mmCIF file of C-alpha atoms and ligand atoms in Angstrom:
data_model
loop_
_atom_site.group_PDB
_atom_site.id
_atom_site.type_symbol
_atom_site.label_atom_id
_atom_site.label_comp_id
_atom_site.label_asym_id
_atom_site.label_seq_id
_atom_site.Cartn_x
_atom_site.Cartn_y
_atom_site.Cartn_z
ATOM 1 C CA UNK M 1 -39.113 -136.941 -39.348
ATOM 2 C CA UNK M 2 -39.654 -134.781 -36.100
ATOM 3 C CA UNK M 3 -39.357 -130.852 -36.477
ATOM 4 C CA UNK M 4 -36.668 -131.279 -33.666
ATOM 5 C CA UNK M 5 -34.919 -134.203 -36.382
ATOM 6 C CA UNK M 6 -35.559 -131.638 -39.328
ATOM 7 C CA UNK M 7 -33.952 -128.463 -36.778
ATOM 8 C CA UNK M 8 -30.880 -130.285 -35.702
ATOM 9 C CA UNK M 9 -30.104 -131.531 -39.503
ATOM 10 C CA UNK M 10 -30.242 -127.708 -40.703
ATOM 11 C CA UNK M 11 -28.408 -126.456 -37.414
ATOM 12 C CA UNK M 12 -26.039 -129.327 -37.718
ATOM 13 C CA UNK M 13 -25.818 -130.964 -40.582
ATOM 14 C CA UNK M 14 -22.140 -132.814 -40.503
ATOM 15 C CA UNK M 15 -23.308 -134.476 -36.897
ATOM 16 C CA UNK M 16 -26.963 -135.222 -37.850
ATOM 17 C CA UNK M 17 -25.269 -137.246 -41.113
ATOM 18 C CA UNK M 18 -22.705 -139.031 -38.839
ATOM 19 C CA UNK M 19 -26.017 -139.926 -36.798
ATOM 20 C CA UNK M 20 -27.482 -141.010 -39.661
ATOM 21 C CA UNK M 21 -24.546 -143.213 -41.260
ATOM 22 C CA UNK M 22 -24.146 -144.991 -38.292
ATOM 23 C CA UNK M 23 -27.886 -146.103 -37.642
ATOM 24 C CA UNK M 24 -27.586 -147.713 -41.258
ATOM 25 C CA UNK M 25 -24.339 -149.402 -40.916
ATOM 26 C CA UNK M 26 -25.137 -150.165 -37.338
ATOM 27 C CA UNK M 27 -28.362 -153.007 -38.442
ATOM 28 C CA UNK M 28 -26.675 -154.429 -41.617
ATOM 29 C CA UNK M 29 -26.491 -158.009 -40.403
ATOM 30 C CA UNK M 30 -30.363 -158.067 -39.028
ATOM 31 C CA UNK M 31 -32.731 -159.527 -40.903
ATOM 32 C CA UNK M 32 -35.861 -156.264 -41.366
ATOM 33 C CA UNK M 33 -38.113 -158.164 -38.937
ATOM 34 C CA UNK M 34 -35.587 -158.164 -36.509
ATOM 35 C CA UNK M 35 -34.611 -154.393 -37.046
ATOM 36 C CA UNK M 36 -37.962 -153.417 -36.344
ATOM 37 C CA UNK M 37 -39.180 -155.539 -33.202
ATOM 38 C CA UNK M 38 -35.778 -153.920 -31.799
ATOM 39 C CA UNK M 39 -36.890 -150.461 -32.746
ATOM 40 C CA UNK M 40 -40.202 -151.089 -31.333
ATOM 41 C CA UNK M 41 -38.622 -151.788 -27.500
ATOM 42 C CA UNK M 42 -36.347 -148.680 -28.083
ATOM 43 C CA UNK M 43 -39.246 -146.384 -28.160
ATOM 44 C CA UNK M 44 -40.927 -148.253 -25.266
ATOM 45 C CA UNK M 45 -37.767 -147.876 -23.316
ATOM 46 C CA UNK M 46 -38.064 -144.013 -23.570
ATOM 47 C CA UNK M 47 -41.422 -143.804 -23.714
ATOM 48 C CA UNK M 48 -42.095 -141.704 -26.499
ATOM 49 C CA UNK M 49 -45.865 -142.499 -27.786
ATOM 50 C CA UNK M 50 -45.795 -141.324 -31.258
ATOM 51 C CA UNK M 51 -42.472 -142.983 -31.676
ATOM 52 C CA UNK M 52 -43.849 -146.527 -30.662
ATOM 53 C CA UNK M 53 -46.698 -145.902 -32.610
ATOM 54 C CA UNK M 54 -44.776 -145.334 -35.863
ATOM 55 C CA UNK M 55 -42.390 -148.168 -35.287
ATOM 56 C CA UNK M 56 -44.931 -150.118 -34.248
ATOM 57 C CA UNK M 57 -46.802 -149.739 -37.603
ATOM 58 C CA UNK M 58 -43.470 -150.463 -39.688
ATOM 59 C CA UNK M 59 -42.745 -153.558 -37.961
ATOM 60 C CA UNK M 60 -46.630 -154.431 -38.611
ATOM 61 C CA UNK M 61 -46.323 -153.225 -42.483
ATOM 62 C CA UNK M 62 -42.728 -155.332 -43.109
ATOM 63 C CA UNK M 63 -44.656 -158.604 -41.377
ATOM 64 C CA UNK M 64 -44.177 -158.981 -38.086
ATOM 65 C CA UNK M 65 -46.803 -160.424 -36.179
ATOM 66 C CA UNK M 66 -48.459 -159.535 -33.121
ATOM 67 C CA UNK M 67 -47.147 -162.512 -31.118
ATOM 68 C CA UNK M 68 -43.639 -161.186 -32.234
ATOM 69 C CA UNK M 69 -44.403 -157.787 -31.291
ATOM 70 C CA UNK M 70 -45.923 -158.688 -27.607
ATOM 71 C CA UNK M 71 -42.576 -161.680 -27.702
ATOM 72 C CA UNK M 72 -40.414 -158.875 -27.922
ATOM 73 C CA UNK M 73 -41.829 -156.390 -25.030
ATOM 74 C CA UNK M 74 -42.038 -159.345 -22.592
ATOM 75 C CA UNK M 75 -38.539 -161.045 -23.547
ATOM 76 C CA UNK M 76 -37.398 -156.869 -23.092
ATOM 77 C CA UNK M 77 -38.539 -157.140 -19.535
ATOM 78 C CA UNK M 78 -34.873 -157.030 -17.444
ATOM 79 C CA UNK M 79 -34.386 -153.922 -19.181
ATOM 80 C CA UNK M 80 -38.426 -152.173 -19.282
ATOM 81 C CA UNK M 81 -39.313 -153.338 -16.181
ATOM 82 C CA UNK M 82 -42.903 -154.081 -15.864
ATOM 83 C CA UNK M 83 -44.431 -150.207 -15.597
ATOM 84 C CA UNK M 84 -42.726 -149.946 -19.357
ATOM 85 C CA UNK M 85 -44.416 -152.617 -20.852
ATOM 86 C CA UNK M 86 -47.705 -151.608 -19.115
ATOM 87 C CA UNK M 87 -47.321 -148.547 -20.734
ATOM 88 C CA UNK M 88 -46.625 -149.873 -23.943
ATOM 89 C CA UNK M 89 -50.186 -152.522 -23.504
ATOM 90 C CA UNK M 90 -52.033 -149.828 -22.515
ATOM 91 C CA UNK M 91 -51.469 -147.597 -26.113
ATOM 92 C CA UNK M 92 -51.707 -150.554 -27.839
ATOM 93 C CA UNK M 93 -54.829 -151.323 -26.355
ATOM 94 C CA UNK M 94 -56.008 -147.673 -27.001
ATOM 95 C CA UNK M 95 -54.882 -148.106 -30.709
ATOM 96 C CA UNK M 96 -57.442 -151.126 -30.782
ATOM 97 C CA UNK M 97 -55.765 -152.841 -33.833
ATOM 98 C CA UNK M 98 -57.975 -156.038 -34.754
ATOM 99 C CA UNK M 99 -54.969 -158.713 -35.058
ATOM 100 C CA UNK M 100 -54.020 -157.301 -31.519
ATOM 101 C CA UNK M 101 -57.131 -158.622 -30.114
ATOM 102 C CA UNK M 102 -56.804 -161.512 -27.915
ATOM 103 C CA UNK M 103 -59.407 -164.002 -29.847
ATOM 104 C CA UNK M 104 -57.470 -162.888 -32.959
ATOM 105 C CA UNK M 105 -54.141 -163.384 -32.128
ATOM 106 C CA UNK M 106 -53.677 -166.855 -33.165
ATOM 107 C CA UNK M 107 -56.094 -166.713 -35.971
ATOM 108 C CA UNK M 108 -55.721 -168.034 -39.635
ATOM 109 C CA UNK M 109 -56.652 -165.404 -42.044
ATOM 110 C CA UNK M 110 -59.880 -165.916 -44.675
ATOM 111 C CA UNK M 111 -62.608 -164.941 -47.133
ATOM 112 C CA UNK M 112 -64.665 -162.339 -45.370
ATOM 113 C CA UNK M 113 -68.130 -161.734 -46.916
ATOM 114 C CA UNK M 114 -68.531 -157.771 -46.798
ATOM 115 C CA UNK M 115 -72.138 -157.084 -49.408
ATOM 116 C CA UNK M 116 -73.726 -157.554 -52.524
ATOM 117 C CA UNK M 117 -71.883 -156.028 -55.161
ATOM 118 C CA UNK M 118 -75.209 -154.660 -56.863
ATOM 119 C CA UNK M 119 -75.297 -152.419 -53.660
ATOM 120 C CA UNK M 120 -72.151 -150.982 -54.178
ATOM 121 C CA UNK M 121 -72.648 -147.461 -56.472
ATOM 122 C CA UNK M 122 -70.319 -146.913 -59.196
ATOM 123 C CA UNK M 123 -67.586 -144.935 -58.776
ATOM 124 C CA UNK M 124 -68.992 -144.275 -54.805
ATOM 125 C CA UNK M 125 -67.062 -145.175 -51.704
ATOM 126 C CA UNK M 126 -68.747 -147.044 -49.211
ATOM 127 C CA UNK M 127 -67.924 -147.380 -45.606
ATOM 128 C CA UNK M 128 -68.419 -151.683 -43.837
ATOM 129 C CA UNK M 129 -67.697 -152.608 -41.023
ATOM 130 C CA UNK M 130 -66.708 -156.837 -40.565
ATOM 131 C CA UNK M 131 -65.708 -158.568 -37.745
ATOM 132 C CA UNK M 132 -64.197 -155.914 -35.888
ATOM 133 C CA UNK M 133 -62.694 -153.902 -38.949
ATOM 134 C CA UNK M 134 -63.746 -151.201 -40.888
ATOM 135 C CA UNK M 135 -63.098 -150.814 -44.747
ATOM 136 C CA UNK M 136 -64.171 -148.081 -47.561
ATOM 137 C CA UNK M 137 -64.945 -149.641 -50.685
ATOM 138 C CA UNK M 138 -64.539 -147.942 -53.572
ATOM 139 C CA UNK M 139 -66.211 -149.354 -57.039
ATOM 140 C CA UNK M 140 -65.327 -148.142 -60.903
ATOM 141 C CA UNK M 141 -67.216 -150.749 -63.692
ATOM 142 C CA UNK M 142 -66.276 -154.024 -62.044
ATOM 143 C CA UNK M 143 -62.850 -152.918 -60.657
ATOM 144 C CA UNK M 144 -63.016 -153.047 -56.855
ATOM 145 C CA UNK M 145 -60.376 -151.536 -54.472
ATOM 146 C CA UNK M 146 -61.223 -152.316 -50.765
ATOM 147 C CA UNK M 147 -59.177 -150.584 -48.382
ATOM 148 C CA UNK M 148 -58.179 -151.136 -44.800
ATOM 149 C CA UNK M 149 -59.649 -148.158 -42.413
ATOM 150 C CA UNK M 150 -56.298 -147.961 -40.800
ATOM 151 C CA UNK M 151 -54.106 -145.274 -41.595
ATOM 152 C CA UNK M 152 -50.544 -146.255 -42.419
ATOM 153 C CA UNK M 153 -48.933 -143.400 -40.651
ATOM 154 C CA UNK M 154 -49.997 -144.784 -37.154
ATOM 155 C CA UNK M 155 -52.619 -146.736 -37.547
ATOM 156 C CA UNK M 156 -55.382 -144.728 -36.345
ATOM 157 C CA UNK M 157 -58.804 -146.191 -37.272
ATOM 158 C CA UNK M 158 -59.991 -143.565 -40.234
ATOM 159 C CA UNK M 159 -63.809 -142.689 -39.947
ATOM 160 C CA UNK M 160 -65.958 -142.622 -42.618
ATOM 161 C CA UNK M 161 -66.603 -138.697 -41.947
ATOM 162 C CA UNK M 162 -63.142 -137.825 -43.023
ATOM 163 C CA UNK M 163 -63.905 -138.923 -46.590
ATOM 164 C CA UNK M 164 -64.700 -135.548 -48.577
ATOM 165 C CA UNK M 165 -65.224 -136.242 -52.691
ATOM 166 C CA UNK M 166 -62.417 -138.133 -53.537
ATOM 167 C CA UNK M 167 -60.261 -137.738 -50.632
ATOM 168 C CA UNK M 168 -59.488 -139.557 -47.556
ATOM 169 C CA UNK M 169 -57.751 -137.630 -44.813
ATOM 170 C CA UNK M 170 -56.629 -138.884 -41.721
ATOM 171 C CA UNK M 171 -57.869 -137.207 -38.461
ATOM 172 C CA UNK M 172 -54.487 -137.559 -36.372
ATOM 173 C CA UNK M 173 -52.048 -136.173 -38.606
ATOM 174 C CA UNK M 174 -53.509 -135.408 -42.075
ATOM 175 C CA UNK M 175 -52.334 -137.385 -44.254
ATOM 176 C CA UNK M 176 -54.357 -137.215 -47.135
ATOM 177 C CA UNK M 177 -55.395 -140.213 -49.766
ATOM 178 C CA UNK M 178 -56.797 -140.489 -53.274
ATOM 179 C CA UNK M 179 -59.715 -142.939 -52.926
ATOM 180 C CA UNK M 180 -59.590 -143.866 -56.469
ATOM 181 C CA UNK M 181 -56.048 -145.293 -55.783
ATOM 182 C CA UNK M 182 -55.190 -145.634 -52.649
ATOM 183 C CA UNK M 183 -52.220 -143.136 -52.725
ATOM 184 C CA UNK M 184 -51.298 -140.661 -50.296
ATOM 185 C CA UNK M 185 -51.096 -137.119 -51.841
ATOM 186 C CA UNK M 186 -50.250 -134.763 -48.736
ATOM 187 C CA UNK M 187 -48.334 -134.713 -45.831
ATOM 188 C CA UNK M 188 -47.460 -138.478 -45.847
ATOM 189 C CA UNK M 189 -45.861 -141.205 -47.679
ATOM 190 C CA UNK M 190 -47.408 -144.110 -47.845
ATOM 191 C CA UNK M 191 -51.063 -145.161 -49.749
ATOM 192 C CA UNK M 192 -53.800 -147.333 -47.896
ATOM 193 C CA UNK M 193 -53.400 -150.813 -47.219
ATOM 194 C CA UNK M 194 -55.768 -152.717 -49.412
ATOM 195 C CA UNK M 195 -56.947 -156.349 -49.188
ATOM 196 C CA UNK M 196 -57.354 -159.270 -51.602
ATOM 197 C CA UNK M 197 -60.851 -159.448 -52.804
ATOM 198 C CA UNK M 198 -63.152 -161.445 -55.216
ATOM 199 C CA UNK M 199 -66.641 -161.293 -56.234
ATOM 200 C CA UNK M 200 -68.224 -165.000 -55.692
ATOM 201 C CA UNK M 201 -71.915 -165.375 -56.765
ATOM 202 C CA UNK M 202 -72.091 -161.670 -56.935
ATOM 203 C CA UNK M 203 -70.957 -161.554 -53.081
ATOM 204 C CA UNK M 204 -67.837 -159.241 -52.594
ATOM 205 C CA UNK M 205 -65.143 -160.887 -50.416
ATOM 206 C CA UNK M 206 -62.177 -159.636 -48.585
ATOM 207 C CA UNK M 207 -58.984 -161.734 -47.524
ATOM 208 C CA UNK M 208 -57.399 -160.855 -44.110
HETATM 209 S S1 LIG K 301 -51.968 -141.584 -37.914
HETATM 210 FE FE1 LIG K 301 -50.757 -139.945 -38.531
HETATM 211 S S2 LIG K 301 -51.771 -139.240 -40.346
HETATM 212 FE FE2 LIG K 301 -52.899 -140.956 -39.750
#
């Protein structure tokens, strides 16, 4: 929540809950997918960045795709208008998300061969970069957790110098992860997206 959300609730806290209450009676009938694609235009209809970022990344996190999302900004054009949904390409462009790219857009996800598990160090994370994405890697015996580069928060693309010891923080707003397990233990809420994996004739591979 904003510290302008967090302000009002302590200034006025009756009013803020009545605000509240009614944005969670107000989407009972929509299915989540729904819910969010509709929050996503709301935030591209004022034009708040960080707000279309974060509802963006939801609506990404509870499945929709990015065909929906890009449906749902063109479909909102009577009420954007075209300068809106420029506005709303050009940040998504900026956040450079890889299923956002136009060669990726209708593609099938599959087995992605990332290294040679012998070159992975025990309990080391290592930084990859495949097709477009980057990944850390992080190895303990012959467990394997490989985890998207992508923050959760906003999904800003995590670089491999933020990793200090056993910690992953995020550049943009600090949220902080435990390597080992993917949770978030400052700031935030949410733990790293990781992918599928195997190890196939000692060859690790990642599903996305
Ligand atoms: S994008 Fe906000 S903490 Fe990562």
């Amino acid at each position: 929540m904003s510290d302008a959300m967090n302000y009002l609730l302590q200034a006025r806290p009756e009013a803020m809950k009545a605000y509240f209450t009614f944005l969670k009676k107000s989407d009972s009938h929509l299915d989540i997918r729904t819910r969010d694609l509709i929050s996503v235009i709301t935030k591209v209809a004022v034009q708040t960045e960080g707000g279309f970022r974060q509802y963006l990344t939801r609506a990404l996190r509870n499945g929709a795709t990015p065909n929906e999302v890009i449906d749902a900004l063109m479909m909102a054009f009577p009420v954007l208008g075209l300068a809106k949904i420029i506005w709303a390409t050009d940040i998504l462009l900026a956040m450079d998300i890889p299923e956002f790219r136009p060669e990726n857009l209708d593609a099938e996800a599959f087995w992605h061969d990332i290294v040679s598990l012998d070159e992975i160090p025990q309990e080391e994370t290592q930084y990859y970069q495949n097709e477009g994405r980057h990944l850390f890697i992080y190895r303990k015996g012959d467990e394997l957790n490989v985890y998207d580069s992508r923050c959760p928060h906003q999904v800003t693309d995590i670089p491999h110098l933020s990793l200090e010891g056993k910690i992953l923080t995020c550049p943009k707003h600090e949220w902080a992860f435990n390597i080992e397990t993917g949770e978030c233990t400052a700031k935030g809420n949410r733990p790293l997206r990781q992918f599928d994996h195997k190890v196939e004739n000692g060859r690790v591979l990642a599903y996305w």
